[in-house]
Structure formats: C-alpha cells, structure tokens
JSON list of C-alpha atoms in Angstrom, two decimals:
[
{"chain": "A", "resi": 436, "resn": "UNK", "atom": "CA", "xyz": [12.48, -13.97, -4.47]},
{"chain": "A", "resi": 437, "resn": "UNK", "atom": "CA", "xyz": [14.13, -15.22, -1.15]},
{"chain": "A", "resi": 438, "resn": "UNK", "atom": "CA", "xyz": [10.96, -14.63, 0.72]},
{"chain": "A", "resi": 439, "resn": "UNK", "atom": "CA", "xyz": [7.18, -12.86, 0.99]},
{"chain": "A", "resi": 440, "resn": "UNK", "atom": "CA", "xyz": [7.40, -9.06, -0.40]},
{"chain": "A", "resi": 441, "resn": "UNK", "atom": "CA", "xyz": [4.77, -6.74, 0.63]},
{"chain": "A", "resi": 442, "resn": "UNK", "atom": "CA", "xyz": [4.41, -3.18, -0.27]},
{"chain": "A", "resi": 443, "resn": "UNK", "atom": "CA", "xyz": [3.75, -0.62, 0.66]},
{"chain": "A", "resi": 444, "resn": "UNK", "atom": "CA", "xyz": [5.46, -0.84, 4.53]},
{"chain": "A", "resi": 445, "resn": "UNK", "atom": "CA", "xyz": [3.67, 1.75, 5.67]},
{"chain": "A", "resi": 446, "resn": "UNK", "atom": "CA", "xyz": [0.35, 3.33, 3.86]},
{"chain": "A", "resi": 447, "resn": "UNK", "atom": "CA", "xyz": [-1.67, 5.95, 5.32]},
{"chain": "A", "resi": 448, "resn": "UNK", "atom": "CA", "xyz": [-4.74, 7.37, 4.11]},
{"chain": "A", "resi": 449, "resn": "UNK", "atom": "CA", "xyz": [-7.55, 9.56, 4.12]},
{"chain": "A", "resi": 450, "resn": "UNK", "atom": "CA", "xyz": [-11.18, 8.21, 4.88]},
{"chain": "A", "resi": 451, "resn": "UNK", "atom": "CA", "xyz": [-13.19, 6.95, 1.98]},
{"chain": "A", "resi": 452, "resn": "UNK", "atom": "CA", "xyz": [-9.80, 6.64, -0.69]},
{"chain": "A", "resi": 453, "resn": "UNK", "atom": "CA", "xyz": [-9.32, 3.32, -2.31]},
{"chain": "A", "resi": 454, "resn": "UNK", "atom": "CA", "xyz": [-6.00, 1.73, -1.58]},
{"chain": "A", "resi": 455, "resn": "UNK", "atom": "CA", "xyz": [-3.63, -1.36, -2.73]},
{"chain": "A", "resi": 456, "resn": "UNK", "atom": "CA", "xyz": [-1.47, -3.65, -1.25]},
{"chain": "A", "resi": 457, "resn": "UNK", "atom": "CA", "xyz": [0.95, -5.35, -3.38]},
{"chain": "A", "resi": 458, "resn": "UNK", "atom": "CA", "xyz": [1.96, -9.08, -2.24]},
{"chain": "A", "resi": 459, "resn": "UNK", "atom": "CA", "xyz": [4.75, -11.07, -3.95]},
{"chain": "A", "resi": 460, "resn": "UNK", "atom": "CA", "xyz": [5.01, -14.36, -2.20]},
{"chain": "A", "resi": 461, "resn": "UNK", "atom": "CA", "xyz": [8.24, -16.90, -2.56]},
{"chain": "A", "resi": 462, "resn": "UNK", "atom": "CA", "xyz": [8.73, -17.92, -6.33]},
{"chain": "A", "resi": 463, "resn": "UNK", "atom": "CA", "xyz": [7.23, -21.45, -6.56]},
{"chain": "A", "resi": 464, "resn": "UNK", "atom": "CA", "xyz": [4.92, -21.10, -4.30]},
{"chain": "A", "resi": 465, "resn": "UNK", "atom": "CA", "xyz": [1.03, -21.61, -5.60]},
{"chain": "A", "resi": 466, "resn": "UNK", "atom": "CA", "xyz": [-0.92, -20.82, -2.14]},
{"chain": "A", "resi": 467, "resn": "UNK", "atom": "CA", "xyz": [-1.39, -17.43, -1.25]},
{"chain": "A", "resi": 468, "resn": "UNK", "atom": "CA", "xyz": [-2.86, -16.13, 2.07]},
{"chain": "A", "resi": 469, "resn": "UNK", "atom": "CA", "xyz": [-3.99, -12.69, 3.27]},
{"chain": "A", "resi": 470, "resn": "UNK", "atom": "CA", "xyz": [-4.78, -11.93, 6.58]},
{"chain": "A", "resi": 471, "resn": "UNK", "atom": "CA", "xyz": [-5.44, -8.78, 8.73]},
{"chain": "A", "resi": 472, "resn": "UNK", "atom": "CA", "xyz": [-3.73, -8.31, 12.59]},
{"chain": "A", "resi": 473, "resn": "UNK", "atom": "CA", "xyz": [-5.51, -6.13, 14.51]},
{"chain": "A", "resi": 474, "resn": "UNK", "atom": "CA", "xyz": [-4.59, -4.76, 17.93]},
{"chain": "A", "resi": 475, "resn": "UNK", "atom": "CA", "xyz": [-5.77, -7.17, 20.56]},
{"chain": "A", "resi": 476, "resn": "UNK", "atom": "CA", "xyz": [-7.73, -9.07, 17.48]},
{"chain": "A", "resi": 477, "resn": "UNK", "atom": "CA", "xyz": [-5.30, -11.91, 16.43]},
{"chain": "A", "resi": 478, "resn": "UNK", "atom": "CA", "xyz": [-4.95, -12.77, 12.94]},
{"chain": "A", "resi": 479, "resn": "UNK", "atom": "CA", "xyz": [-8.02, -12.39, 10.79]},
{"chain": "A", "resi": 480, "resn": "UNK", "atom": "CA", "xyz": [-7.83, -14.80, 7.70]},
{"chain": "A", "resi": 481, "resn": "UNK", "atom": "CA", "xyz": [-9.07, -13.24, 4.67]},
{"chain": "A", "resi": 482, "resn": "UNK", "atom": "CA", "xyz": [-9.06, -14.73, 1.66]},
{"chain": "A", "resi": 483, "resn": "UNK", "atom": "CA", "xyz": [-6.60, -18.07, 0.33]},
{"chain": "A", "resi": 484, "resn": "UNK", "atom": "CA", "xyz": [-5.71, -18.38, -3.38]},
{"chain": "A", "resi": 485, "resn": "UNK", "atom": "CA", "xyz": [-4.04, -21.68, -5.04]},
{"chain": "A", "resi": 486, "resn": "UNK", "atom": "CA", "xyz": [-2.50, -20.23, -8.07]},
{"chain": "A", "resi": 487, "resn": "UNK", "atom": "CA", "xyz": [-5.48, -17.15, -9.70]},
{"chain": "A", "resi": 488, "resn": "UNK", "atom": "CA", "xyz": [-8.04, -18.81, -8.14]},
{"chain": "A", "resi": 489, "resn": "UNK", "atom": "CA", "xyz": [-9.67, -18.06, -4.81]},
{"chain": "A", "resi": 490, "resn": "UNK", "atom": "CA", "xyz": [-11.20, -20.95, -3.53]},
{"chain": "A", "resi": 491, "resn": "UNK", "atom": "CA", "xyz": [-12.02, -19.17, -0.41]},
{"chain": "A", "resi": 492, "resn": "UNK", "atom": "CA", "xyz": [-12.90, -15.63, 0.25]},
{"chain": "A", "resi": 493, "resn": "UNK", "atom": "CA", "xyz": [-14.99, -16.33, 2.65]},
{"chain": "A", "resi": 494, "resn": "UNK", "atom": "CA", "xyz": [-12.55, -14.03, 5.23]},
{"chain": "A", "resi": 495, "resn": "UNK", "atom": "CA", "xyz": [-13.21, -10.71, 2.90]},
{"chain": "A", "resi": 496, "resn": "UNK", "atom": "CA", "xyz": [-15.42, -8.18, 5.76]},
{"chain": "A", "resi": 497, "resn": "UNK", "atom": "CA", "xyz": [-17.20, -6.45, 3.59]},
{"chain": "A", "resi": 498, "resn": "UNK", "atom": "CA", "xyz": [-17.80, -5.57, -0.82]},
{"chain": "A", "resi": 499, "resn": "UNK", "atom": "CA", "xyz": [-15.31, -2.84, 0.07]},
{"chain": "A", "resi": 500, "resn": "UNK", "atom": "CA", "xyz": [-12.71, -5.41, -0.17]},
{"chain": "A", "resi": 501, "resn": "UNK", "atom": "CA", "xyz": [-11.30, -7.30, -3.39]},
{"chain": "A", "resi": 502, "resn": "UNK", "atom": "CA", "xyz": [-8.23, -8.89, -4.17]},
{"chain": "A", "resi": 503, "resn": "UNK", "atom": "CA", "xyz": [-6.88, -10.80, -7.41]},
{"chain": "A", "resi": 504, "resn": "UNK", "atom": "CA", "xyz": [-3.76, -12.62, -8.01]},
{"chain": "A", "resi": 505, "resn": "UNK", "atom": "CA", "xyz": [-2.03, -12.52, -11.57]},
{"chain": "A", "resi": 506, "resn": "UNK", "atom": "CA", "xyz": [-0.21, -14.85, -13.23]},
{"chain": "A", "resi": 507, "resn": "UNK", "atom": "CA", "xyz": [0.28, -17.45, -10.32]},
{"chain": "A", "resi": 508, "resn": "UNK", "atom": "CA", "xyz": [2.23, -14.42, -8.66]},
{"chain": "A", "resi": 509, "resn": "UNK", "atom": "CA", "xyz": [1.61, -11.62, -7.54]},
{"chain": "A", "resi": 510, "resn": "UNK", "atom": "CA", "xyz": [-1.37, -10.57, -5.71]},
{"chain": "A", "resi": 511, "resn": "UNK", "atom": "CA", "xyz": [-3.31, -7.02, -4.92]},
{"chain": "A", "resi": 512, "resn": "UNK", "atom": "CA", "xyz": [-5.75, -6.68, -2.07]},
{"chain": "A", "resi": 513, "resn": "UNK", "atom": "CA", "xyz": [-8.09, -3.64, -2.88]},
{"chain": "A", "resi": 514, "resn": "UNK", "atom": "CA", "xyz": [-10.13, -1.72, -0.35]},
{"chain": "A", "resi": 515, "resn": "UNK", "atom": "CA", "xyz": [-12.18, 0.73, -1.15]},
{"chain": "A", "resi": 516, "resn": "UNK", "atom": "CA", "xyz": [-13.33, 3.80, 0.06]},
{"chain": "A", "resi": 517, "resn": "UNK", "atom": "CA", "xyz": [-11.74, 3.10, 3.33]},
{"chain": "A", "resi": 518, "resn": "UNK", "atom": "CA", "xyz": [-12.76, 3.34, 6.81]},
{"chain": "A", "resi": 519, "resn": "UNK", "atom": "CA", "xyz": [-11.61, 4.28, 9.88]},
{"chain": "A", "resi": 520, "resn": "UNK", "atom": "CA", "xyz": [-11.96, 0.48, 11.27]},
{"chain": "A", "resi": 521, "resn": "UNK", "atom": "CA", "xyz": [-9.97, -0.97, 8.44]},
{"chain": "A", "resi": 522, "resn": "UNK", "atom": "CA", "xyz": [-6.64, 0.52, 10.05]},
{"chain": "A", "resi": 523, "resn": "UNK", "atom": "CA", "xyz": [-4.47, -2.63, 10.78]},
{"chain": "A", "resi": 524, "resn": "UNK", "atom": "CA", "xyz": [-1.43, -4.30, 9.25]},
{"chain": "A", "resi": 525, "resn": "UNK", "atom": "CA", "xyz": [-2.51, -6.19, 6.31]},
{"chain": "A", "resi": 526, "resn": "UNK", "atom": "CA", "xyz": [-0.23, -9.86, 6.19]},
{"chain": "A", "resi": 527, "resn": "UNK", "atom": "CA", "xyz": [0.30, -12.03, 3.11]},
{"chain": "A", "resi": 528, "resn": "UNK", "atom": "CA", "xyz": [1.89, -15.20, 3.56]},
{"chain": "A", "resi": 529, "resn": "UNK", "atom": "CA", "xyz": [2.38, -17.65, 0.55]},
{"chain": "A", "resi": 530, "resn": "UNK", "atom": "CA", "xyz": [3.34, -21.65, 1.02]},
{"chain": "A", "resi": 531, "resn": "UNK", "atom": "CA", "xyz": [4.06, -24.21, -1.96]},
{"chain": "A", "resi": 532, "resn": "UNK", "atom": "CA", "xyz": [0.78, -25.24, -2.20]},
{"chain": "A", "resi": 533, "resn": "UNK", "atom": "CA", "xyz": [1.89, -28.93, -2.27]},
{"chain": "A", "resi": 534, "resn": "UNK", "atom": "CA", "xyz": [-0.96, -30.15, 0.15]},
{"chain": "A", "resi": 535, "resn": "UNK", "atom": "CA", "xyz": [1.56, -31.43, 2.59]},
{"chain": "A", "resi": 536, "resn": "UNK", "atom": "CA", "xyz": [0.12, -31.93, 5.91]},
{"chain": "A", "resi": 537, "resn": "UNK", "atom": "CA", "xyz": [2.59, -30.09, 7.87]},
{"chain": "A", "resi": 538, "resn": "UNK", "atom": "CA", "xyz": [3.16, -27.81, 5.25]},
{"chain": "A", "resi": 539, "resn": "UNK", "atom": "CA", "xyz": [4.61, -24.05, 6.68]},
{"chain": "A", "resi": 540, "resn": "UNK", "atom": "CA", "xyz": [3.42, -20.55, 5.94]},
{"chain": "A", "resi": 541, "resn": "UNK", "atom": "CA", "xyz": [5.84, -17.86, 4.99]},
{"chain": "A", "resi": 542, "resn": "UNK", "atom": "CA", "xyz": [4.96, -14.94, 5.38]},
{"chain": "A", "resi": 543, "resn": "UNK", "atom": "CA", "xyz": [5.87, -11.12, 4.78]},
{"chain": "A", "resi": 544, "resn": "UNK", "atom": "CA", "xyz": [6.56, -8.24, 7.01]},
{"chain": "A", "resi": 545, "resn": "UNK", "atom": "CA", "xyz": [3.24, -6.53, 6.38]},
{"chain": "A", "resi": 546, "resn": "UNK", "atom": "CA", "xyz": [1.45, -3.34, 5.30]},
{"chain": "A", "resi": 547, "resn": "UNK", "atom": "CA", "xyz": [0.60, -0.46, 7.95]},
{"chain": "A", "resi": 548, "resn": "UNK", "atom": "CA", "xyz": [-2.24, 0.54, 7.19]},
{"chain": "A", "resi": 549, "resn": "UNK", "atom": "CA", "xyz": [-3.80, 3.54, 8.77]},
{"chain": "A", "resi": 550, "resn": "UNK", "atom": "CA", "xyz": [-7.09, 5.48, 7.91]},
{"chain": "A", "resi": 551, "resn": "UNK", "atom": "CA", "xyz": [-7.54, 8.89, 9.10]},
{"chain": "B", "resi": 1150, "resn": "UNK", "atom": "CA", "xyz": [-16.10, -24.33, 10.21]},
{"chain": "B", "resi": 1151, "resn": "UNK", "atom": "CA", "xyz": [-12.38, -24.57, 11.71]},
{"chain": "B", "resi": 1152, "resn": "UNK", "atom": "CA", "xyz": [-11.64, -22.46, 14.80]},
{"chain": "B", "resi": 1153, "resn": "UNK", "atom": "CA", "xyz": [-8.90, -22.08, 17.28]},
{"chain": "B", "resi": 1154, "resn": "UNK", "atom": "CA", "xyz": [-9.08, -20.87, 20.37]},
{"chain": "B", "resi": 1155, "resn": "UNK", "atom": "CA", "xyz": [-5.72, -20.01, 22.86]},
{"chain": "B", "resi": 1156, "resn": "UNK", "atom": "CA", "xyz": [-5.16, -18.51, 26.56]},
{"chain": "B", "resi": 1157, "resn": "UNK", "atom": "CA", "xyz": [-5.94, -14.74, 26.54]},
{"chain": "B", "resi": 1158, "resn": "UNK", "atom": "CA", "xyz": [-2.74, -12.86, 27.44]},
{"chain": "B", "resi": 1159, "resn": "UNK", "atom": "CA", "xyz": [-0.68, -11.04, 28.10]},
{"chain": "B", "resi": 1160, "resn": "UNK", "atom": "CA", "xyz": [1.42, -13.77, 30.24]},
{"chain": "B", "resi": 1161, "resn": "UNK", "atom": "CA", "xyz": [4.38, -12.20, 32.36]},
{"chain": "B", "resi": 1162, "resn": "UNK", "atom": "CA", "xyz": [6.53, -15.21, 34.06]},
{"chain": "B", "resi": 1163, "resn": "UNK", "atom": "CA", "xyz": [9.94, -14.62, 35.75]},
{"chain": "B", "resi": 1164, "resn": "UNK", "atom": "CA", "xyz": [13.20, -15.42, 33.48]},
{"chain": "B", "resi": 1165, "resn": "UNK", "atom": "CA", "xyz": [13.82, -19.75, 34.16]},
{"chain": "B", "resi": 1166, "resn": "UNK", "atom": "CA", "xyz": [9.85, -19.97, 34.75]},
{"chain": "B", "resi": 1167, "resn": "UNK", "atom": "CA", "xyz": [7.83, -23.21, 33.53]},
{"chain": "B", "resi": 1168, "resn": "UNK", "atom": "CA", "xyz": [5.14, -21.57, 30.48]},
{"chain": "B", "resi": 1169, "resn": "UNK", "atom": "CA", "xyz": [2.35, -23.47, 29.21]},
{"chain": "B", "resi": 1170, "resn": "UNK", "atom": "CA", "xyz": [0.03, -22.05, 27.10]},
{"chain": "B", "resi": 1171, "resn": "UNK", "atom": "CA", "xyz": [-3.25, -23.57, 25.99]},
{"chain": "B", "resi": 1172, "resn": "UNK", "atom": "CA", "xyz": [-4.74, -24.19, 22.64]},
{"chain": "B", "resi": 1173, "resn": "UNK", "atom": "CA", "xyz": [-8.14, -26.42, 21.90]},
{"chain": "B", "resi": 1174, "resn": "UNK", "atom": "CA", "xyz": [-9.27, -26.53, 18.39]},
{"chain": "B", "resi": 1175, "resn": "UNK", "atom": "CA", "xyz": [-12.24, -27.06, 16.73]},
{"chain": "B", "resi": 1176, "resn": "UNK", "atom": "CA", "xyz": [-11.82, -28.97, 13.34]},
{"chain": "B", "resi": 1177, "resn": "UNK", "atom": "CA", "xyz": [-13.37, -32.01, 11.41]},
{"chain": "B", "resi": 1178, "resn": "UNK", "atom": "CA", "xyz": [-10.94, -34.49, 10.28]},
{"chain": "B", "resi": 1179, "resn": "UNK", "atom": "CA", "xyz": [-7.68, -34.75, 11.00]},
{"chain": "B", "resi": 1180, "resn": "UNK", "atom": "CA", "xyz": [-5.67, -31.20, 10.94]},
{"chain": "B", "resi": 1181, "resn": "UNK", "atom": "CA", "xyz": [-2.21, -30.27, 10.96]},
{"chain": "B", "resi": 1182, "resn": "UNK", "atom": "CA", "xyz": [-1.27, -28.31, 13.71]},
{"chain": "B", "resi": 1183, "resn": "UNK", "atom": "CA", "xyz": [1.39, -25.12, 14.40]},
{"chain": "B", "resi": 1184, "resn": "UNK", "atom": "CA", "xyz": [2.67, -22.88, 16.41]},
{"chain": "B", "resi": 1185, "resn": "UNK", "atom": "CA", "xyz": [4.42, -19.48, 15.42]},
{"chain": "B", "resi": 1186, "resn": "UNK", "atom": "CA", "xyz": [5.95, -17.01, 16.85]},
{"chain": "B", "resi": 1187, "resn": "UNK", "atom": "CA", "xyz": [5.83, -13.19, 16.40]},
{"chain": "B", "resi": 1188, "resn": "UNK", "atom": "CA", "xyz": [9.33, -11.69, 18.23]},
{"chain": "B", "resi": 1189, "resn": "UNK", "atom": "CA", "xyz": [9.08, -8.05, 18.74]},
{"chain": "B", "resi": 1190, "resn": "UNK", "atom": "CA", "xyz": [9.33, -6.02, 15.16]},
{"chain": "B", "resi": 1191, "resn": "UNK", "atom": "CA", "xyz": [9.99, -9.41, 13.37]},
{"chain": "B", "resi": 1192, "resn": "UNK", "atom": "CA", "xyz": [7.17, -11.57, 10.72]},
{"chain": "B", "resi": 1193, "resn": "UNK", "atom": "CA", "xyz": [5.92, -14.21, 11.91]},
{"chain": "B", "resi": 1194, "resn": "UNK", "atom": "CA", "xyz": [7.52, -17.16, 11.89]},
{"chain": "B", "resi": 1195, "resn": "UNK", "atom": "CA", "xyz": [7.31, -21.12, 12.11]},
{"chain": "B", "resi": 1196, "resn": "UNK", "atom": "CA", "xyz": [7.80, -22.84, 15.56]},
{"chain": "B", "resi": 1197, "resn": "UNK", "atom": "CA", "xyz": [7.03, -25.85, 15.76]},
{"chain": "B", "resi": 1198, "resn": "UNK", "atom": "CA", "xyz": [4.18, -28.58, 14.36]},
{"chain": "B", "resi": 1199, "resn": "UNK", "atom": "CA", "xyz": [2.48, -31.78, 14.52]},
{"chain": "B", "resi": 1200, "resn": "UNK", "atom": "CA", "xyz": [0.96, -33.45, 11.50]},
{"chain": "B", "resi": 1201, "resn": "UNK", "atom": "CA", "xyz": [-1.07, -36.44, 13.64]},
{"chain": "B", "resi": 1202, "resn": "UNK", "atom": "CA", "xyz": [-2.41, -37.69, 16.53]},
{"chain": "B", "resi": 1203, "resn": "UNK", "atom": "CA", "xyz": [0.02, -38.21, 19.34]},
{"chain": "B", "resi": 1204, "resn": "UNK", "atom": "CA", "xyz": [2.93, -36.54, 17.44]},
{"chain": "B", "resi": 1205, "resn": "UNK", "atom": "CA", "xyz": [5.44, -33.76, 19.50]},
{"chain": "B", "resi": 1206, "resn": "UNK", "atom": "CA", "xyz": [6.16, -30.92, 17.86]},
{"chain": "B", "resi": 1207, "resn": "UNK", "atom": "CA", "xyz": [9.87, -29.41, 19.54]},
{"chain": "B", "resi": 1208, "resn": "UNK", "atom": "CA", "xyz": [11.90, -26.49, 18.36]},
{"chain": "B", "resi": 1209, "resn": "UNK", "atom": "CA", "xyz": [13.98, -24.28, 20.79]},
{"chain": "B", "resi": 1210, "resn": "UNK", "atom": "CA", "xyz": [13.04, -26.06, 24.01]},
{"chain": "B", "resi": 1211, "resn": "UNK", "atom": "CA", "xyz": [9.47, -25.29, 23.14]},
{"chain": "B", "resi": 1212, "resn": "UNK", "atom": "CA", "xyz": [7.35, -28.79, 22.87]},
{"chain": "B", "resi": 1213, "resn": "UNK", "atom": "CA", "xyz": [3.58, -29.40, 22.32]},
{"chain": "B", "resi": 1214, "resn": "UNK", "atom": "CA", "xyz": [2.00, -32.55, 21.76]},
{"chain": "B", "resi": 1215, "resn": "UNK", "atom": "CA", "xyz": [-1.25, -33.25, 19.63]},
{"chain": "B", "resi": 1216, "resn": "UNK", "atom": "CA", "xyz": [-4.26, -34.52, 21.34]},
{"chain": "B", "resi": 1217, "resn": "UNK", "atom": "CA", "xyz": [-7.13, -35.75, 19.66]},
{"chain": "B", "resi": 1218, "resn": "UNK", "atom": "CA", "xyz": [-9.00, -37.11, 22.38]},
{"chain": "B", "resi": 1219, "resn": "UNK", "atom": "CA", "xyz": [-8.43, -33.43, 24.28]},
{"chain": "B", "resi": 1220, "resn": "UNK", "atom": "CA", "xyz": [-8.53, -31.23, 21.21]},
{"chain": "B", "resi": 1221, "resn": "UNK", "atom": "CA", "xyz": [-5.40, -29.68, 22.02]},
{"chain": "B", "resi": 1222, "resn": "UNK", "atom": "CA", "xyz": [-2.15, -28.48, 21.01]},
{"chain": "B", "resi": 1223, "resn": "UNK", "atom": "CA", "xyz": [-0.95, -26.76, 24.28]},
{"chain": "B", "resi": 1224, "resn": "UNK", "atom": "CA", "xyz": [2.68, -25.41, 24.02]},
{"chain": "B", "resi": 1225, "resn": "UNK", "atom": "CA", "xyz": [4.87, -25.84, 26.85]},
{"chain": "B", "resi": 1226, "resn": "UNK", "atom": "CA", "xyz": [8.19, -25.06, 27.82]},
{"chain": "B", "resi": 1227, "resn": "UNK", "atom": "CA", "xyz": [10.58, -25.98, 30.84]},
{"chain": "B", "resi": 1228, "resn": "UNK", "atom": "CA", "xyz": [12.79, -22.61, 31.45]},
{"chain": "B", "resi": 1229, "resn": "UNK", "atom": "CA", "xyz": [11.72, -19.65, 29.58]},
{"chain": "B", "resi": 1230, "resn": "UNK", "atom": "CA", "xyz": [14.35, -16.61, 28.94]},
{"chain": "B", "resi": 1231, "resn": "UNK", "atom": "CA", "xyz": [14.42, -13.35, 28.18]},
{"chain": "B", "resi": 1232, "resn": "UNK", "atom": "CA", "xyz": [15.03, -13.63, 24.22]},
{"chain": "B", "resi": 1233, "resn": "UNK", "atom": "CA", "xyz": [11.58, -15.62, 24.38]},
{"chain": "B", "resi": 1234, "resn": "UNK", "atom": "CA", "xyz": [9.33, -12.42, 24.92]},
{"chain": "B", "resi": 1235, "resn": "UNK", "atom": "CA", "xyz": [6.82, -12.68, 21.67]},
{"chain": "B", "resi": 1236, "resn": "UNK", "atom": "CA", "xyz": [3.89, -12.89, 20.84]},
{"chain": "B", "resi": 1237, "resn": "UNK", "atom": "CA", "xyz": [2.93, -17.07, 19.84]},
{"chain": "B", "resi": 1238, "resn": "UNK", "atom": "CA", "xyz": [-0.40, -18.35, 17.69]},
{"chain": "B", "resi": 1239, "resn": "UNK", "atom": "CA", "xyz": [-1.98, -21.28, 17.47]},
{"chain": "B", "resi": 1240, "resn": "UNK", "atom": "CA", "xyz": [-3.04, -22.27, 14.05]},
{"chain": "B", "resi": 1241, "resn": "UNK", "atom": "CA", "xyz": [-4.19, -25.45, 12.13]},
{"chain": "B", "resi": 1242, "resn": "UNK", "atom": "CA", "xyz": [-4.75, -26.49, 8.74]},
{"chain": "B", "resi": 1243, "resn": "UNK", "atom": "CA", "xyz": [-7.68, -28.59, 7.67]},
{"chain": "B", "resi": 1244, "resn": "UNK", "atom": "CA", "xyz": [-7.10, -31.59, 6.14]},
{"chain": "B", "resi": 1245, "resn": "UNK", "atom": "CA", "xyz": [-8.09, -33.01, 2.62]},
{"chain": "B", "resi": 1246, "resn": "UNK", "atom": "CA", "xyz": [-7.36, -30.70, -0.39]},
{"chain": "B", "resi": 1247, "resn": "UNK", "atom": "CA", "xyz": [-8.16, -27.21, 0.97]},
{"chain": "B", "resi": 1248, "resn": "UNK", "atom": "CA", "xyz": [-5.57, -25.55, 2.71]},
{"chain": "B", "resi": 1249, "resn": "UNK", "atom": "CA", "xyz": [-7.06, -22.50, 4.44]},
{"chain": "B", "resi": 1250, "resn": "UNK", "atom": "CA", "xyz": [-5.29, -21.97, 7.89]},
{"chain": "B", "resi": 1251, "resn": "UNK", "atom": "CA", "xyz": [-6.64, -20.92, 10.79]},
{"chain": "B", "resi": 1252, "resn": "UNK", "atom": "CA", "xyz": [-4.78, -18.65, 13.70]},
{"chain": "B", "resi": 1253, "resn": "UNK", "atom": "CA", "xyz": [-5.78, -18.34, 16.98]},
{"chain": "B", "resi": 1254, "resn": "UNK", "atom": "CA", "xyz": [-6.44, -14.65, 18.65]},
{"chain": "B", "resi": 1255, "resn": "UNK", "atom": "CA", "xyz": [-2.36, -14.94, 19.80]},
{"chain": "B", "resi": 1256, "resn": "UNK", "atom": "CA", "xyz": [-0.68, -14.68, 23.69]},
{"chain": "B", "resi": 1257, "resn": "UNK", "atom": "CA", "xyz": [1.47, -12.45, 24.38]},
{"chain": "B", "resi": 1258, "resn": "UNK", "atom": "CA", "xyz": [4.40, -13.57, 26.58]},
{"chain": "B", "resi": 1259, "resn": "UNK", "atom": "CA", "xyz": [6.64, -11.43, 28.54]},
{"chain": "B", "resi": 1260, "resn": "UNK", "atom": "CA", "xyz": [9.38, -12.90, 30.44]},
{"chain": "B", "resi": 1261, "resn": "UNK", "atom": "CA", "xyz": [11.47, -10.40, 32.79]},
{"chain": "B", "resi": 1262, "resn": "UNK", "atom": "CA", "xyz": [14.82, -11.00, 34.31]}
]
C-alpha cells in the first residue's frame, strides 16, 4: 500500500478482554516495528521483526503481550486480558529492512487504545 | 543497551526565537542518528539525519550535527514559526546488522505569535 495501515483507529475496551491490533506496513518493506506512546512517556519500543521473525522482543512489558507477523506482511499485536495501564496508542512503523545506515521509519497513524 | 536521552519539555519560545534542543545518546559503535517530528494530529514523521561522525543533518531550517566526541545530536534552529509547534524525538539506530531503533522520551515545542 502507499504507506503503514493500522487498525483499528480507535479500540476501547473493557478490563481483562483480549484485544488485536492489525499492522500492514509499506509493501516491500521486511522490518517491522511496534511501539507504544504514552502520555508524557515517549515512545516505548516493543518488539522489531525482519520479515516473520522477531529478533527482538525484548520491548514486550509483560506475557500479556504477543505479536506475530505473517507472511512477511502483516502483523497482529495481541494483549491479553487487558489492563487499565495498557491504555495508550499502539504505533507500528515498517522500513525496507535494507540495513542502510540512515535508513527511515514509516510509520502509521496508530491505534487508541483505551481500557476501562 | 542503546538509550537516548532529550531536554524534558514542554518548550514555549516566541514566534522568530533561536530553539535548540538537546539530545546525548548512549550507543556502542557507530549509530545512525534522527530526528522526527510529531505535528499536532499527524504520524510521525522523518526530519532530518546523520549517518556519521561530523555529518549535518538539515531539513526545513532545522540542522543538527553528529558528535561523537560529545555524544550528541542536538537539533537547532535559527527562527522558529508558528507552523513548527510539534512534538520532535530523538532516535538512533545501532549499527551492524540489527536494526532496532531507539526514541527518546520526545519535547514538546510550542511557539506563539
């Protein structure tokens, strides 16, 4: 597509369902990023896959959290049985995964996520 | 492991007003580093970047030069305006083969008429 695709916009949620954001980065592009933006927290990394594999999920806060990435594509961060704290807008960004130096993120518009 | 670290905001400078605002980094190797920018109800987005020592990153007036020997990526510019009111990050990407990227906690900037 002509850029990063997140869904859902807006999600919110009752405390202790499991939820999914849907991330469908720039077609090409093998590195995929998700981060979390908190209020007054910056940008949290999360976890970084190049193409299905994650070599670094090292970001993920708790078990709760999971996330996969099909077919070079598209990828699903899972959280389960949410909690209040996890409210935030969830970010995905994707680059070519060239291993440029100066190589640029792209990223989407985000997920609103809010627990009640 | 990696780590950025930037001024704490929110900065509020008068339309025309000089801005600088810091960024040290903590990083073995040699990093690439970036600055984007977050306007109001927008993604974020690309700035600028520097790939090596001693480079200048410059995009819309906005400049910030590498500095190994300092650790820093500050981003400065001369005569800020309205239209530059965002929030910016600091971010850098460790060298070799993985390419996990690290953001700093962000700055606000508000710039009033």
């Amino acid at each position: 597509g002509a850029g990063v695709s997140q869904s859902p916009s807006n999600k919110v949620t009752e405390k202790g369902k499991d939820v999914e954001l849907r991330c469908d980065p720039i077609s090409g592009h093998t590195a995929l990023y998700w981060y979390r933006q908190s209020l007054g927290q910056g940008l949290e990394f999360l976890i970084y896959f190049q193409g299905n594999s994650a070599p670094d999920k090292s970001g993920l806060p708790s078990d709760r959290f999971s996330a996969e990435r099909t077919g070079g594509s598209v990828s699903t961060l899972t959280i389960q049985r949410t909690q209040q704290e996890d409210s935030a807008v969830y970010l995905c960004a994707s680059s070519s995964g060239q291993g440029a130096m100066g190589e640029k993120l792209f990223f989407g518009s985000g997920t609103q996520l809010s627990v009640l | 492991g990696d780590s950025v670290t930037q001024m704490e905001g929110p900065v509020t400078l008068s339309e025309e007003a000089f801005l600088t605002i810091n960024c040290t980094y903590t990083a073995t190797g040699y990093p690439s580093l970036f600055w984007y920018v977050q306007y109001p109800g927008e993604g974020l987005q690309l700035l600028l970047k520097a790939t090596k020592a001693d480079d200048k990153g410059s995009n819309k007036g906005f400049e910030a030069t590498y500095r190994k020997e300092t650790t820093s990526f500050h981003l400065e510019k001369g005569s800020v305006q309205v239209s530059d009111s965002a929030v910016y990050f600091c971010a850098l990407r460790g060298s070799g083969g993985y390419q996990k990227v690290t953001f700093g906690t962000g700055t606000k900037l508000q710039v009033i008429p």
